[in-house]
CSV table of C-alpha atoms in Angstrom, one decimal:
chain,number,residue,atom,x,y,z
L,876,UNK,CA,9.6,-10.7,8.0
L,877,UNK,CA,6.2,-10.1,7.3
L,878,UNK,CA,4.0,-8.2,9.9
L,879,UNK,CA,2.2,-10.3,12.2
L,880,UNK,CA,1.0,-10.6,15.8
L,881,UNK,CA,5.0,-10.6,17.1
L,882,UNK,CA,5.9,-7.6,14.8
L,883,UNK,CA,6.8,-3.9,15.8
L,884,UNK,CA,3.3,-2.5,15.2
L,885,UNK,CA,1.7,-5.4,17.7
L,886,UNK,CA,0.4,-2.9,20.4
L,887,UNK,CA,-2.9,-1.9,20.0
L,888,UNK,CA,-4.0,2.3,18.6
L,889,UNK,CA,-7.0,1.9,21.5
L,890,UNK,CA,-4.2,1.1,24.3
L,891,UNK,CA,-2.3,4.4,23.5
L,892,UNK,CA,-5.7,6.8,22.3
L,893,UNK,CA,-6.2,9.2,25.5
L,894,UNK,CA,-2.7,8.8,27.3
L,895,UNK,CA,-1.4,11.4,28.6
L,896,UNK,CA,2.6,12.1,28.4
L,897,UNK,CA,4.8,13.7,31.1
L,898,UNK,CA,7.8,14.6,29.9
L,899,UNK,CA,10.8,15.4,32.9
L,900,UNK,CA,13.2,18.2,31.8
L,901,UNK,CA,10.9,19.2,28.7
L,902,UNK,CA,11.9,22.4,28.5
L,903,UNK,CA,15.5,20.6,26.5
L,904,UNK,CA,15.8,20.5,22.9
L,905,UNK,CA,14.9,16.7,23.1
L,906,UNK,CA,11.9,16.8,25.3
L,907,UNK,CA,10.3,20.2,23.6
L,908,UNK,CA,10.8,17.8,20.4
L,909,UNK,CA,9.2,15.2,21.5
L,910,UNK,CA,6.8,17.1,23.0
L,911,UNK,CA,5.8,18.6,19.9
L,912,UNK,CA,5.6,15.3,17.8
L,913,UNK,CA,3.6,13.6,20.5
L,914,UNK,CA,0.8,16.6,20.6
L,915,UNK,CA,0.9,16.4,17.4
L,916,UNK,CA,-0.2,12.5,16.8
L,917,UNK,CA,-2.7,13.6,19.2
L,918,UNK,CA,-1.5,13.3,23.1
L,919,UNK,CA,-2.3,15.6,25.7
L,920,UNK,CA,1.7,16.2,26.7
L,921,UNK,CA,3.0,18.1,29.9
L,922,UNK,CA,6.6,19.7,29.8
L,923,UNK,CA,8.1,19.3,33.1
L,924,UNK,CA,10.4,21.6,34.8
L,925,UNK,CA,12.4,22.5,37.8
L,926,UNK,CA,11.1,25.9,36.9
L,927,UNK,CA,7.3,25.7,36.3
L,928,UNK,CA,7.7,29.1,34.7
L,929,UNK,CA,10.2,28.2,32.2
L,930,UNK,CA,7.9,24.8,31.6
L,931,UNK,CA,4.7,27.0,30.8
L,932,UNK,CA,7.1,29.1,28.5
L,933,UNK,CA,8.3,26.2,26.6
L,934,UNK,CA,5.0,24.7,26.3
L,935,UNK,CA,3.5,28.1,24.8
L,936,UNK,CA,6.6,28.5,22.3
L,937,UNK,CA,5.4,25.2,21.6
L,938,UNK,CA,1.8,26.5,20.8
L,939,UNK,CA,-1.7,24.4,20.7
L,940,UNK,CA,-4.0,23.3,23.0
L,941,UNK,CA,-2.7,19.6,24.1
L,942,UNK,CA,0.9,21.3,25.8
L,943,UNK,CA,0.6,22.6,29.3
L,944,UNK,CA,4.3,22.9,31.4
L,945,UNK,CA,4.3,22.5,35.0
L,946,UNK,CA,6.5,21.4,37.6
L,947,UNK,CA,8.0,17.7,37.0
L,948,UNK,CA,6.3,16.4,40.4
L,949,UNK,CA,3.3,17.8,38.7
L,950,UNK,CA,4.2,16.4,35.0
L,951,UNK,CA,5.3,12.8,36.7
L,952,UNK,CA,1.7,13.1,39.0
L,953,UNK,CA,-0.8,14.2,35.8
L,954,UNK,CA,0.4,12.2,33.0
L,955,UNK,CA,-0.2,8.3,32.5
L,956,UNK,CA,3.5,7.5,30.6
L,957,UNK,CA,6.4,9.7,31.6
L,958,UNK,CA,9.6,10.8,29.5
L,959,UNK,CA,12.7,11.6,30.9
L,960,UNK,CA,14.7,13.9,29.5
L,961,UNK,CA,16.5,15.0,31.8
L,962,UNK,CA,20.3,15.5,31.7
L,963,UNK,CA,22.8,12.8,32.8
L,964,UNK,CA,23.9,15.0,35.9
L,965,UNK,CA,21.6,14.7,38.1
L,966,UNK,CA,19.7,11.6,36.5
L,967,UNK,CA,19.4,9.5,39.6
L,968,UNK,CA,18.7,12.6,42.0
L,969,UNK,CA,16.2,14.1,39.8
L,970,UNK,CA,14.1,10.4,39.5
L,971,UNK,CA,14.4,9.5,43.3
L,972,UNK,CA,12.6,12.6,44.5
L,973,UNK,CA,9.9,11.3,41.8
L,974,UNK,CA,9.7,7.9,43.0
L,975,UNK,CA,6.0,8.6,44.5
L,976,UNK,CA,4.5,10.0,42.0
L,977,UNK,CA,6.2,7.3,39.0
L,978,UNK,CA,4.9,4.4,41.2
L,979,UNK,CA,3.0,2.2,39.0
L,980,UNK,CA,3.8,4.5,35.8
L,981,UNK,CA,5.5,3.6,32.6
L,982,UNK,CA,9.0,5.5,32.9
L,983,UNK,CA,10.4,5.8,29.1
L,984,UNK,CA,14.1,6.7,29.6
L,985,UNK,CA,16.0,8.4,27.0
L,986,UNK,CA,18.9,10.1,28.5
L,987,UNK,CA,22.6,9.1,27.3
L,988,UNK,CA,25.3,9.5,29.4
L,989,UNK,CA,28.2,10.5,27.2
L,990,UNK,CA,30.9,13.0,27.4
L,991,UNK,CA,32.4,15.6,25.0
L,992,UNK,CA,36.2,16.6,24.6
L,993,UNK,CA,38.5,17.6,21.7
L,994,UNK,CA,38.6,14.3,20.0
L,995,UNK,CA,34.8,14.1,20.3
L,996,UNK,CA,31.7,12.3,21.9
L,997,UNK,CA,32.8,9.4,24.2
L,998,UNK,CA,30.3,6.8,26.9
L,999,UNK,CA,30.3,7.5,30.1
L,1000,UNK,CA,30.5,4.3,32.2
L,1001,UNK,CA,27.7,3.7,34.5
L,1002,UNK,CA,27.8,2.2,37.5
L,1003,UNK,CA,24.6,0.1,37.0
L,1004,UNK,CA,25.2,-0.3,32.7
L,1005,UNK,CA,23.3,2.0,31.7
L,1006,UNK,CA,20.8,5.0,32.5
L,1007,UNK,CA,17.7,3.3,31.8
L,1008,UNK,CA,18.9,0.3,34.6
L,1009,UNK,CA,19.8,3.4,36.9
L,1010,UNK,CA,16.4,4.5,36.3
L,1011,UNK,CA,15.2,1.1,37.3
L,1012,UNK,CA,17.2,0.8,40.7
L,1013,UNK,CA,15.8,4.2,41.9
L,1014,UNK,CA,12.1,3.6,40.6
L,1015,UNK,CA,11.4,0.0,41.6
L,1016,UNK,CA,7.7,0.5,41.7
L,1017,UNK,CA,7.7,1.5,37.8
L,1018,UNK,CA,8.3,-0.1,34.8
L,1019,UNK,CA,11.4,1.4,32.9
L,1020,UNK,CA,11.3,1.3,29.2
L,1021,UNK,CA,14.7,2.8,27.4
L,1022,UNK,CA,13.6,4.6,24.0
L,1023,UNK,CA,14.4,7.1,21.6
L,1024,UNK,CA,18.0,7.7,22.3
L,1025,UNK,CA,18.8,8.6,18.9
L,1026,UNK,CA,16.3,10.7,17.3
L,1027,UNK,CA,17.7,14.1,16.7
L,1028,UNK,CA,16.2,17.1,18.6
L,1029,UNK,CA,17.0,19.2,15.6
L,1030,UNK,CA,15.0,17.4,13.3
L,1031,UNK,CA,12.2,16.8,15.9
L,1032,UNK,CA,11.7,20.4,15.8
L,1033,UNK,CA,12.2,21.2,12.2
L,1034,UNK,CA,8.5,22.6,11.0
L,1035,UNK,CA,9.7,21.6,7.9
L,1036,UNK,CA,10.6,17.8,8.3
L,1037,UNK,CA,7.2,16.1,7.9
L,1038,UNK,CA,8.5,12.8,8.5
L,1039,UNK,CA,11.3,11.1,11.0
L,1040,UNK,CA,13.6,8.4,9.1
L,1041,UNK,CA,14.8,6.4,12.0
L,1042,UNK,CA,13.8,3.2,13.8
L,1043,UNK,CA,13.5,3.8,17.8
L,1044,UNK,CA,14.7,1.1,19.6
L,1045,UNK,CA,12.8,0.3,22.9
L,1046,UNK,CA,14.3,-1.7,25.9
L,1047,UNK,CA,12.5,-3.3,28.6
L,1048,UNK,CA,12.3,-6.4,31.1
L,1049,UNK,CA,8.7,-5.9,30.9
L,1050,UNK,CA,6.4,-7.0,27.4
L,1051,UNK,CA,3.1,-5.2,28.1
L,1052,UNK,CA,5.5,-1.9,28.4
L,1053,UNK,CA,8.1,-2.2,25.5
L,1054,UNK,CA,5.1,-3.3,23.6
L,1055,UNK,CA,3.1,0.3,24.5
L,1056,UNK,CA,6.5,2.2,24.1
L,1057,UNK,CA,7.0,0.8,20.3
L,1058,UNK,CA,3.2,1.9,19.2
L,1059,UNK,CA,3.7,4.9,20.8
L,1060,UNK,CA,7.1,5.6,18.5
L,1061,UNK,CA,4.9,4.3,15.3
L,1062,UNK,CA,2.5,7.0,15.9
L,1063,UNK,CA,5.2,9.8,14.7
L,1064,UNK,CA,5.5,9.6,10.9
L,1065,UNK,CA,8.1,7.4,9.8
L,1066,UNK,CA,9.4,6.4,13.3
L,1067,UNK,CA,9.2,3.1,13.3
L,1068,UNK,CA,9.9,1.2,17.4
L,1069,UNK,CA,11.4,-2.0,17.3
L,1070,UNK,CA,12.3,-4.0,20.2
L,1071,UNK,CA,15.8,-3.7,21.2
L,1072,UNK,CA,16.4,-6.2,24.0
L,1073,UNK,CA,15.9,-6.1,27.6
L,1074,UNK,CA,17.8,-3.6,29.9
L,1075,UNK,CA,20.6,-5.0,30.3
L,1076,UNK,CA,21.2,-4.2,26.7
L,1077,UNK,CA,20.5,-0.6,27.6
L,1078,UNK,CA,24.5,1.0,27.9
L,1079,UNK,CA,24.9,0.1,24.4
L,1080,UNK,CA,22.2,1.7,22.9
L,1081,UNK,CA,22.8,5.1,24.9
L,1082,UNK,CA,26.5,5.1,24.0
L,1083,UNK,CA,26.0,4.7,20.5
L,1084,UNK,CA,24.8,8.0,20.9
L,1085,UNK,CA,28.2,9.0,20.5
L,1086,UNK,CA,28.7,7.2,17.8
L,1087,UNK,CA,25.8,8.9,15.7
L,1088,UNK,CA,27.5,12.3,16.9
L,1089,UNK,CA,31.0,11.2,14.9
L,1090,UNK,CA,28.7,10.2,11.9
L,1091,UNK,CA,27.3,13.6,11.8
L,1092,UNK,CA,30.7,15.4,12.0
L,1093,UNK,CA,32.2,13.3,9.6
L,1094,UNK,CA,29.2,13.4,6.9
L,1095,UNK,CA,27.5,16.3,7.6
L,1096,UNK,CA,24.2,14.7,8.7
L,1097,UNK,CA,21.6,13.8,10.8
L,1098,UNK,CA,22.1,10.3,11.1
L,1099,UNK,CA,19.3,7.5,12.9
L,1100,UNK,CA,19.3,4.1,12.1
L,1101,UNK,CA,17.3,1.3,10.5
L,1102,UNK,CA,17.3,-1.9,11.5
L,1103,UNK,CA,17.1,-4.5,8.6
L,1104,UNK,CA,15.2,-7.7,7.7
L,1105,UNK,CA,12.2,-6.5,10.7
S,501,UNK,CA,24.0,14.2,2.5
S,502,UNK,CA,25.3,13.9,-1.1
S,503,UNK,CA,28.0,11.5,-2.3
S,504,UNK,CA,31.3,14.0,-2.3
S,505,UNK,CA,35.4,13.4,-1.4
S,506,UNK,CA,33.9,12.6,2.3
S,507,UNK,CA,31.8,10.4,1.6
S,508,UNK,CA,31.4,6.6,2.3
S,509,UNK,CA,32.9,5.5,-1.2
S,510,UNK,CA,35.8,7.8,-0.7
S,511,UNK,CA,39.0,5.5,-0.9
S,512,UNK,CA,40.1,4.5,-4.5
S,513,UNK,CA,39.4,1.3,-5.9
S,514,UNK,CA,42.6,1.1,-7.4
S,515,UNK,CA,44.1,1.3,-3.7
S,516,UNK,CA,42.3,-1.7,-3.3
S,517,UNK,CA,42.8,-3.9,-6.0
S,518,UNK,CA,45.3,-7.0,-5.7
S,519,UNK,CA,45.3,-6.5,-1.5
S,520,UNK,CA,45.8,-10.1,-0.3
S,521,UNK,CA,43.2,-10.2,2.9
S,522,UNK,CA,44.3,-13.1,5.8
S,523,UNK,CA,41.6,-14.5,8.2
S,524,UNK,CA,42.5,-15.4,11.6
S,525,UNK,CA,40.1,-17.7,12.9
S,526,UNK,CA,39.1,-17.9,9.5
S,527,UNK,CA,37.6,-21.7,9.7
S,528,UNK,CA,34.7,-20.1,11.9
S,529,UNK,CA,31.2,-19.6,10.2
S,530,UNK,CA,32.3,-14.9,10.6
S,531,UNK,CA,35.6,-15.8,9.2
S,532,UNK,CA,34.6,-18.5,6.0
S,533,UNK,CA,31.6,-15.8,5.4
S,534,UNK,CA,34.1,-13.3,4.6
S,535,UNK,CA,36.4,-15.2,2.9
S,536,UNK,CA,33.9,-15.9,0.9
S,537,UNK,CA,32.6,-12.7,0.2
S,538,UNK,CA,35.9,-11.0,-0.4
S,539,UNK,CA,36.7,-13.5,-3.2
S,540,UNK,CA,33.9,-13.0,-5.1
S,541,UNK,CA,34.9,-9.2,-5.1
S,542,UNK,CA,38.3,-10.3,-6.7
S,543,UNK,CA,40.5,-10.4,-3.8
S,544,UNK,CA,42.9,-13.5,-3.1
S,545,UNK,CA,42.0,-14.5,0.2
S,546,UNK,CA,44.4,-16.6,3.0
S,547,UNK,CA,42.2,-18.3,6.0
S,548,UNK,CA,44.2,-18.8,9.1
S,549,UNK,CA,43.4,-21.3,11.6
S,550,UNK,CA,45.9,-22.9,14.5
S,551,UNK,CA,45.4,-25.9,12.4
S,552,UNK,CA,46.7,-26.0,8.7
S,553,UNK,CA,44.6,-28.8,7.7
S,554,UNK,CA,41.5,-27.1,8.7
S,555,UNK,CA,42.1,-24.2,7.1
S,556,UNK,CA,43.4,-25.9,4.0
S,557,UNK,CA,39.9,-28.1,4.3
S,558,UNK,CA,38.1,-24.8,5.1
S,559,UNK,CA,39.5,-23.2,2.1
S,560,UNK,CA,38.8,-25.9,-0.3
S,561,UNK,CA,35.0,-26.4,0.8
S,562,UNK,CA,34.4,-22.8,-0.2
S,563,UNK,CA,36.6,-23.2,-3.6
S,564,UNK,CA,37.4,-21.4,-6.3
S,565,UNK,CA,41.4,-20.6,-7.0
S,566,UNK,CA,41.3,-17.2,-5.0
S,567,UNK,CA,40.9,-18.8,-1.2
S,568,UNK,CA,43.8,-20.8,0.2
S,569,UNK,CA,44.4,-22.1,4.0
S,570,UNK,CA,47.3,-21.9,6.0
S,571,UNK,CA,48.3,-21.3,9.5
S,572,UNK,CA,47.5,-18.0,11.3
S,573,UNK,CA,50.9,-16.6,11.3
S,574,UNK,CA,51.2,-17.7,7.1
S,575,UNK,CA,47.9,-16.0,6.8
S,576,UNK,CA,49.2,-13.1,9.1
S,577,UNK,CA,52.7,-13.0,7.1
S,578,UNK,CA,51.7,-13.0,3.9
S,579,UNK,CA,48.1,-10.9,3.8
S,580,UNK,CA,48.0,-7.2,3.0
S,581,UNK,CA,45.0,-6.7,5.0
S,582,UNK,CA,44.3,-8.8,8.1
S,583,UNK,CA,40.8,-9.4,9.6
S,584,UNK,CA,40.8,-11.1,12.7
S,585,UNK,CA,38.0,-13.2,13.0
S,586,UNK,CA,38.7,-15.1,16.2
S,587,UNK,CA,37.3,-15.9,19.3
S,588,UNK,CA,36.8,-13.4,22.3
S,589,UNK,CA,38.4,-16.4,24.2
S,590,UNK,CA,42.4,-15.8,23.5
S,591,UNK,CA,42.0,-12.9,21.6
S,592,UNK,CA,44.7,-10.9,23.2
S,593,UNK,CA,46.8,-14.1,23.7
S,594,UNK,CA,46.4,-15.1,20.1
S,595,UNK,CA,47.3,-11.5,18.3
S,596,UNK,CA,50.0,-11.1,21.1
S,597,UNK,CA,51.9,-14.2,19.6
S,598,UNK,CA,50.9,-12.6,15.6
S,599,UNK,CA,52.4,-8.9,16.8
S,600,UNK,CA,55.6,-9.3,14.6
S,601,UNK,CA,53.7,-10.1,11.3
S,602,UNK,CA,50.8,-7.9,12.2
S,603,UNK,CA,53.6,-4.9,12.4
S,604,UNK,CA,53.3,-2.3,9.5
S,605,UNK,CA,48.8,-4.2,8.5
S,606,UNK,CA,46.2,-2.9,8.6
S,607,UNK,CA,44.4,-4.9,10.9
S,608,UNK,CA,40.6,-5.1,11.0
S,609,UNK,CA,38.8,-6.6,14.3
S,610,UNK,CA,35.5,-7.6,13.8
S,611,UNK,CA,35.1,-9.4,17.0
S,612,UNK,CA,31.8,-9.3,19.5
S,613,UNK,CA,32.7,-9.8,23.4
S,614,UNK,CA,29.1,-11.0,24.1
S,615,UNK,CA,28.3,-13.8,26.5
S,616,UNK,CA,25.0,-16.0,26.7
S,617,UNK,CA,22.7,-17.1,29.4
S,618,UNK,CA,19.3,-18.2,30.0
S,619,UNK,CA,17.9,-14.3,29.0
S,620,UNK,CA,19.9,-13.9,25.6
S,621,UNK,CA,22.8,-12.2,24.9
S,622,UNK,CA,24.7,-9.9,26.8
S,623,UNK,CA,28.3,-7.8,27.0
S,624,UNK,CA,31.3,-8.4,28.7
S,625,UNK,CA,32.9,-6.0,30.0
S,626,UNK,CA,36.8,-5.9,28.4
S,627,UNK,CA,38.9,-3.4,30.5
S,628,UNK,CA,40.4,-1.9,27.4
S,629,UNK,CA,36.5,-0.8,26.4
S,630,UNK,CA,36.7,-2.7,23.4
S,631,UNK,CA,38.2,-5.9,21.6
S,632,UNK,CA,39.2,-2.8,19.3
S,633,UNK,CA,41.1,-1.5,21.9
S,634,UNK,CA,42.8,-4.3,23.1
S,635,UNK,CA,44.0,-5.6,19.9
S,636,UNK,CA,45.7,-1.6,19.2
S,637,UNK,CA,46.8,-2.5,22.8
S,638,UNK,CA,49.0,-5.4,22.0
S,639,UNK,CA,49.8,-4.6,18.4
S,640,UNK,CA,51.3,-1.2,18.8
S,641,UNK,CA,52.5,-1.5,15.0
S,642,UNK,CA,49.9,-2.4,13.5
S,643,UNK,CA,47.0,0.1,12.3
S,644,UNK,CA,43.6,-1.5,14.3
S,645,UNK,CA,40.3,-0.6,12.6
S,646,UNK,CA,37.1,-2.0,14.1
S,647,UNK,CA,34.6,-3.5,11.4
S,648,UNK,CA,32.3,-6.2,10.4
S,649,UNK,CA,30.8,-6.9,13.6
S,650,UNK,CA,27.4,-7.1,12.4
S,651,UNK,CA,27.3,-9.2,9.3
S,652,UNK,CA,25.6,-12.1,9.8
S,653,UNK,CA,27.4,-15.2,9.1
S,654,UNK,CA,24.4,-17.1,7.7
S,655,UNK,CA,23.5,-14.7,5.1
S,656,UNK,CA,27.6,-14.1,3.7
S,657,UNK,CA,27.7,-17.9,3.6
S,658,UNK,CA,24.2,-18.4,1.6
S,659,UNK,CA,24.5,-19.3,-2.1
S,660,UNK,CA,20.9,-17.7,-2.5
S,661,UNK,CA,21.7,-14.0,-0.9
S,662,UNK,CA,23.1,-12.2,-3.6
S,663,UNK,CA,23.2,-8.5,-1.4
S,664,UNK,CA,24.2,-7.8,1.9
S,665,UNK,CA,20.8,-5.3,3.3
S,666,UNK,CA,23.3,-3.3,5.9
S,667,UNK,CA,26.1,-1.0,6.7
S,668,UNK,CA,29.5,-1.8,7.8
S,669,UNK,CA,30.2,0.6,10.4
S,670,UNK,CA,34.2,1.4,10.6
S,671,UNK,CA,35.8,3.1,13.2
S,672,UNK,CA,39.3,3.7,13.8
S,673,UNK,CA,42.4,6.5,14.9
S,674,UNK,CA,43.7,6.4,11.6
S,675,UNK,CA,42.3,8.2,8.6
S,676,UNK,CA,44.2,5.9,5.7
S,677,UNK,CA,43.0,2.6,7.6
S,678,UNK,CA,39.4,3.5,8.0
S,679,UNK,CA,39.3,4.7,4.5
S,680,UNK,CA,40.5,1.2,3.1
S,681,UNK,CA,38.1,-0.8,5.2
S,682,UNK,CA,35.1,1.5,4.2
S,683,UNK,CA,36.0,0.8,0.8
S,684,UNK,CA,36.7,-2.9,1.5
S,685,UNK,CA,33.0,-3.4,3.1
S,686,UNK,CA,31.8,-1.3,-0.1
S,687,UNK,CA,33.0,-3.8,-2.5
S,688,UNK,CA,30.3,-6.6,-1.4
S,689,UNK,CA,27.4,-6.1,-3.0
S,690,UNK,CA,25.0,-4.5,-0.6
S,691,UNK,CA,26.9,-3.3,2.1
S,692,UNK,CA,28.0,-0.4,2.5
S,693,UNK,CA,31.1,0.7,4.6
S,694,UNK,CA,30.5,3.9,7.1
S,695,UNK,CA,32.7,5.6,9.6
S,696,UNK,CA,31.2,5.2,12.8
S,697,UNK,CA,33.9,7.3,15.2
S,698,UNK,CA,37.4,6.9,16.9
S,699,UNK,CA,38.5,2.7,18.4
S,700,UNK,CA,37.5,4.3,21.8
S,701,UNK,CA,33.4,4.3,20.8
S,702,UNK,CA,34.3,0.5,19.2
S,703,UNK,CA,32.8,-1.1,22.7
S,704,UNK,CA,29.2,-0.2,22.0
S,705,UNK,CA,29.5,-1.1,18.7
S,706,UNK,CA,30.9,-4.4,19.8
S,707,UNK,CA,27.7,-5.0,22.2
S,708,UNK,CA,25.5,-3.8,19.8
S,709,UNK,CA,25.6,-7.3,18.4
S,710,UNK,CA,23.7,-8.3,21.3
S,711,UNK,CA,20.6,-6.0,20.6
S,712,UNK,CA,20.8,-7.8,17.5
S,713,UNK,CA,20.3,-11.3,18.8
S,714,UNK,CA,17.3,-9.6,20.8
S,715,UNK,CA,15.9,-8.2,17.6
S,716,UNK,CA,16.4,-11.6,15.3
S,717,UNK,CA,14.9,-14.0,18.3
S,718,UNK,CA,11.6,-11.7,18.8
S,719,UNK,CA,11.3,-11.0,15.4
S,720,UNK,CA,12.7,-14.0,13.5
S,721,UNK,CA,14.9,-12.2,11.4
S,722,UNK,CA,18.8,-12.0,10.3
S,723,UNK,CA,18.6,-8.1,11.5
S,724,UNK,CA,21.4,-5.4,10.8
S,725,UNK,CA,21.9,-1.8,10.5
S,726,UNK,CA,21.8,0.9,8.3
S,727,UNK,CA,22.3,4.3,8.6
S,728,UNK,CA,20.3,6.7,8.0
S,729,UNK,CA,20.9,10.8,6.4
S,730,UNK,CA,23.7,9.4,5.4
């Protein structure tokens, strides 16, 4: 198709100039990744931590003056959209003592919930389908967006890679937020959001995850996807 | 990564060549697609139905000497390779009553237990994890590889679409059968055939196909996948 008013780019660059991002459990490969992509298209970002000492030392490996680290209350409290990145253990714990301070905030979920033995990566079932519609059950007072499940920490942080080949699909029951969450992905080069369904649509996304992980063994790779013909 | 001896085109060509494929289910839009497809890459192809006539009538609306019609179990009986193309509905009724045919095939499932409502598409949850799954469940002989499941039907059965824009991802226990079906996929112009992980990460894969009716209703498109680093 041809880009228009329905395309992934539809959000507007004004919407998401100025917003600050939390980012719960930032002191992970994933969230110091994203962390560092999202200062550098220009975000204030704060790493959040259990441990506001290990935040402040991420956030200064990190370097420049848009990353502060702080405790998550403080991360989920200061920042306008929050990230979490936060390990499956502990997923709904961790968001239910944020519930205050998420009211009314865009919650982007990107944890997957998958296991590792000797064969391999494998899905963990969820009781509610997936992580982001856990999310959603403990934070009814924000809007939960699922996002960037598959974009390798590795690469995130790689000084070297200048550009991200992978579309980030984005999840949501709610338009004005899936909408914010795909310009937000467009704003890392090459990362293209694309609208992957509502949340009910979540658990398949987040267990593909293990999927990318048997890609990688078997070729050697980094592996993302595309999605064609959008 | 580079192309090498683990890479996607690793299986032989001549491994391939002469392999008679059989369609179960094969009058359906998935199944006529293929059969359509797999003749133009040289292979004689047997579509299976519960009803000869319509797969005889099937057959001879896509033409050409290479695609014949027959019942399932013919199609089953006298096919190298056997795609099942069928329903959700009856699927483990159906390849139950095919088990003594299917003994000793490679049998490719390229079926999507998704449902419909008034929001889109959706999963069902199959207790075996996958259609995968459940087909190596009641065909303990045969070799189940999971494939196909996101080739649109419209676009194999266009005159007018010479190249298939998306990857084939192929997962499967069994090195030899996953080889063959990469290398099957590879032979239609376009696609490519990937290994995507072991039949237990098949479910996600499966579901997947509902992000994908998500992605073609918001963005009008015929969307699939490819792979990226890869």
């Amino acid at each position: 198709m041809t880009a228009d008013a329905t395309g992934p780019q539809a959000a507007s660059p004004s919407e998401l100039s100025g917003l600050v991002i939390g980012i719960l459990g930032g002191t992970g490969d994933q969230g110091r990744g994203l962390a560092h992509r999202l200062a550098m298209a220009g975000h204030r970002v704060i790493i959040g931590s259990r441990d506001a000492s290990r935040a402040k030392s991420a956030a200064a490996d990190l370097g420049g003056p848009l990353i502060d680290g702080g405790l998550n209350h403080e991360a989920a409290a200061e920042a306008d959209v929050v990230i979490a990145a936060i390990p499956w253990e502990g997923h709904a714990d961790l968001l239910s003592e944020l519930a205050g301070p998420l009211a009314g905030k865009i919650v982007i979920d990107c944890v997957n919930p998958i296991g590792f033995d000797s064969r391999g990566a494998y899905p963990i079932g969820v009781p509610e389908g997936s992580a982001a519609e856990q999310a959603a059950s403990v934070l009814p007072a924000s809007t939960v967006v699922g996002a960037f499940h598959h974009v390798s920490a590795q690469l995130l942080l790689d000084p070297e890679v200048d550009s991200m080949d992978l579309d980030v699909l984005v999840l949501g029951d709610d338009r004005a937020g899936t909408d914010l969450v795909i310009a937000l992905a467009g704003e890392i080069p090459g990362m293209r959001g694309v609208y992957g369904g509502r949340l009910r649509n979540c658990g398949q996304v987040e267990a593909f995850t293990a999927n990318l992980v048997s890609i990688n063994r078997r070729y050697k790779a980094h592996a993302g996807i595309r999605i064609t013909d959008v």
